[in-house]
Amino acid sequence: MGGTVSSRPPASPVIILEKPLSKTTPDWKTGELCADPNYGFEEQGKRRKERVMVATEAEMISAKVPPKLRDFCAHHYINFEKCKKDKFPFVYRCHPEKHNYEHCQYEDYLIRMKDYERERRLLHRKLRKEKKNGGRNHDE
C-alpha cells in the first residue's frame, strides 16, 4: 500500500477573494456603497423603499433562530418552524409556510443581486467619466 502523503491541502472549488477583482467590482465586505441608494430615483419623484425587519431581535432569540438566518425573512422562518412544531409528524402540511419562507429568500437574493449590479454599473460609469475628463473628478 505504498502511497505518498501530500502536504498540500486538497484543491477547493471556492475562491476566497481578499480584495475586489477590479476597480469596478463593489467591495461588499466593508458594507460601503459607492453611491447614494436613492441616486437616480429623485428624477422620477420617487424614493427607494427602505427595507425593515419584521421580526424583532427578542422574537428571534426566543424562537432560537440561528444567527446566520436572522435576515429580512426571519419572520417567515419563525412561522415555518412553529408550524413544523405544531403539526409534527405531519410536517408536509407546512408547505405554505415553507413556500413563503423560500419565496422571501428568493426575493431577498434578487434584491441583493440587483443592488450589486447597480453598484457595479455606477462604478463603471464613474471610471468612464474620469477617463473622459482626463482623470479629473467632476461631480454631476
XYZ file of C-alpha atoms in Angstrom:
140
model
C 0.000 0.000 0.000
C 2.873 2.342 -0.628
C 1.191 5.658 -1.262
C 2.573 9.107 -0.816
C 1.138 11.652 1.538
C 0.758 15.102 0.082
C 1.442 18.083 2.284
C -0.782 20.275 0.110
C -4.430 20.679 1.056
C -6.960 19.414 -1.477
C -7.984 21.905 -4.128
C -11.066 23.840 -3.171
C -13.658 24.868 -5.761
C -14.344 28.017 -3.751
C -12.083 31.007 -4.312
C -11.962 33.436 -1.413
C -11.010 36.906 -2.533
C -9.471 39.301 -0.063
C -9.882 42.299 -2.349
C -12.152 43.160 -5.279
C -11.211 41.815 -8.701
C -11.032 45.265 -10.259
C -11.905 48.898 -9.684
C -15.403 48.202 -10.968
C -16.156 45.355 -8.562
C -18.095 46.526 -5.498
C -16.499 45.629 -2.169
C -19.291 44.116 -0.088
C -17.114 43.196 2.897
C -16.875 46.811 4.041
C -20.569 47.493 3.516
C -19.808 50.895 1.986
C -21.791 51.958 -1.052
C -20.206 53.998 -3.829
C -23.399 55.987 -4.436
C -26.445 57.181 -2.577
C -29.072 54.389 -2.551
C -31.649 56.886 -3.867
C -29.395 58.144 -6.674
C -31.438 58.172 -9.876
C -34.769 57.826 -8.116
C -35.183 61.538 -7.316
C -35.586 62.327 -11.012
C -38.716 60.200 -11.121
C -40.104 61.815 -7.975
C -39.757 58.571 -6.037
C -37.531 57.227 -3.325
C -36.456 53.665 -2.730
C -38.488 51.891 -0.113
C -36.314 51.138 2.886
C -36.303 47.509 3.954
C -37.219 46.915 7.574
C -37.040 43.853 9.763
C -40.446 42.443 10.685
C -39.173 40.127 13.424
C -37.556 41.819 16.404
C -34.315 40.678 17.987
C -36.230 39.434 21.051
C -38.574 37.346 18.879
C -35.641 35.800 17.038
C -33.859 34.970 20.283
C -36.976 33.431 21.843
C -37.620 31.389 18.671
C -33.959 30.246 18.712
C -33.326 31.416 15.162
C -29.688 30.675 14.257
C -27.629 33.862 13.731
C -26.992 33.082 10.051
C -30.771 33.005 9.403
C -31.524 36.337 11.079
C -32.266 38.289 7.950
C -35.249 40.030 6.363
C -37.030 36.661 6.084
C -36.700 35.656 9.736
C -40.414 36.174 10.407
C -41.264 33.596 7.717
C -38.684 31.212 9.171
C -40.255 31.594 12.634
C -43.718 30.819 11.203
C -42.360 27.778 9.361
C -40.608 26.387 12.441
C -43.706 26.993 14.584
C -45.848 25.147 12.047
C -43.422 22.202 11.981
C -43.582 22.007 15.766
C -47.390 22.256 15.872
C -48.087 19.735 13.097
C -45.356 17.190 13.791
C -45.105 14.440 12.449
C -47.200 15.705 9.521
C -44.798 18.459 8.539
C -45.865 18.227 4.909
C -48.857 20.308 5.994
C -46.486 23.244 6.457
C -45.891 23.593 2.742
C -47.464 27.107 2.516
C -45.199 28.388 5.302
C -42.162 26.776 3.690
C -43.113 28.276 0.325
C -43.468 31.750 1.874
C -40.041 31.457 3.507
C -38.334 30.225 0.336
C -40.049 32.890 -1.770
C -38.844 35.566 0.655
C -35.295 34.167 0.420
C -35.515 34.278 -3.371
C -36.777 37.874 -3.372
C -34.006 38.861 -0.944
C -31.437 37.257 -3.258
C -32.838 39.176 -6.235
C -32.689 42.481 -4.365
C -29.080 41.850 -3.308
C -28.029 40.895 -6.855
C -29.777 43.944 -8.327
C -28.014 46.170 -5.782
C -24.681 44.547 -6.634
C -25.207 45.065 -10.361
C -26.322 48.666 -9.757
C -23.157 49.377 -7.762
C -21.048 47.748 -10.477
C -22.699 49.830 -13.228
C -22.234 53.032 -11.214
C -18.539 52.215 -10.689
C -18.146 51.588 -14.441
C -19.878 54.902 -15.137
C -17.650 56.747 -12.675
C -14.491 55.322 -14.301
C -15.759 56.196 -17.806
C -16.413 59.790 -16.721
C -12.971 60.062 -15.108
C -11.353 58.711 -18.266
C -13.366 61.110 -20.427
C -12.398 64.094 -18.247
C -8.734 63.131 -18.314
C -8.578 61.935 -14.732
C -10.298 64.981 -13.266
C -13.090 64.090 -10.877
C -16.199 66.200 -11.563
C -19.447 65.657 -9.735
C -22.694 65.910 -11.655
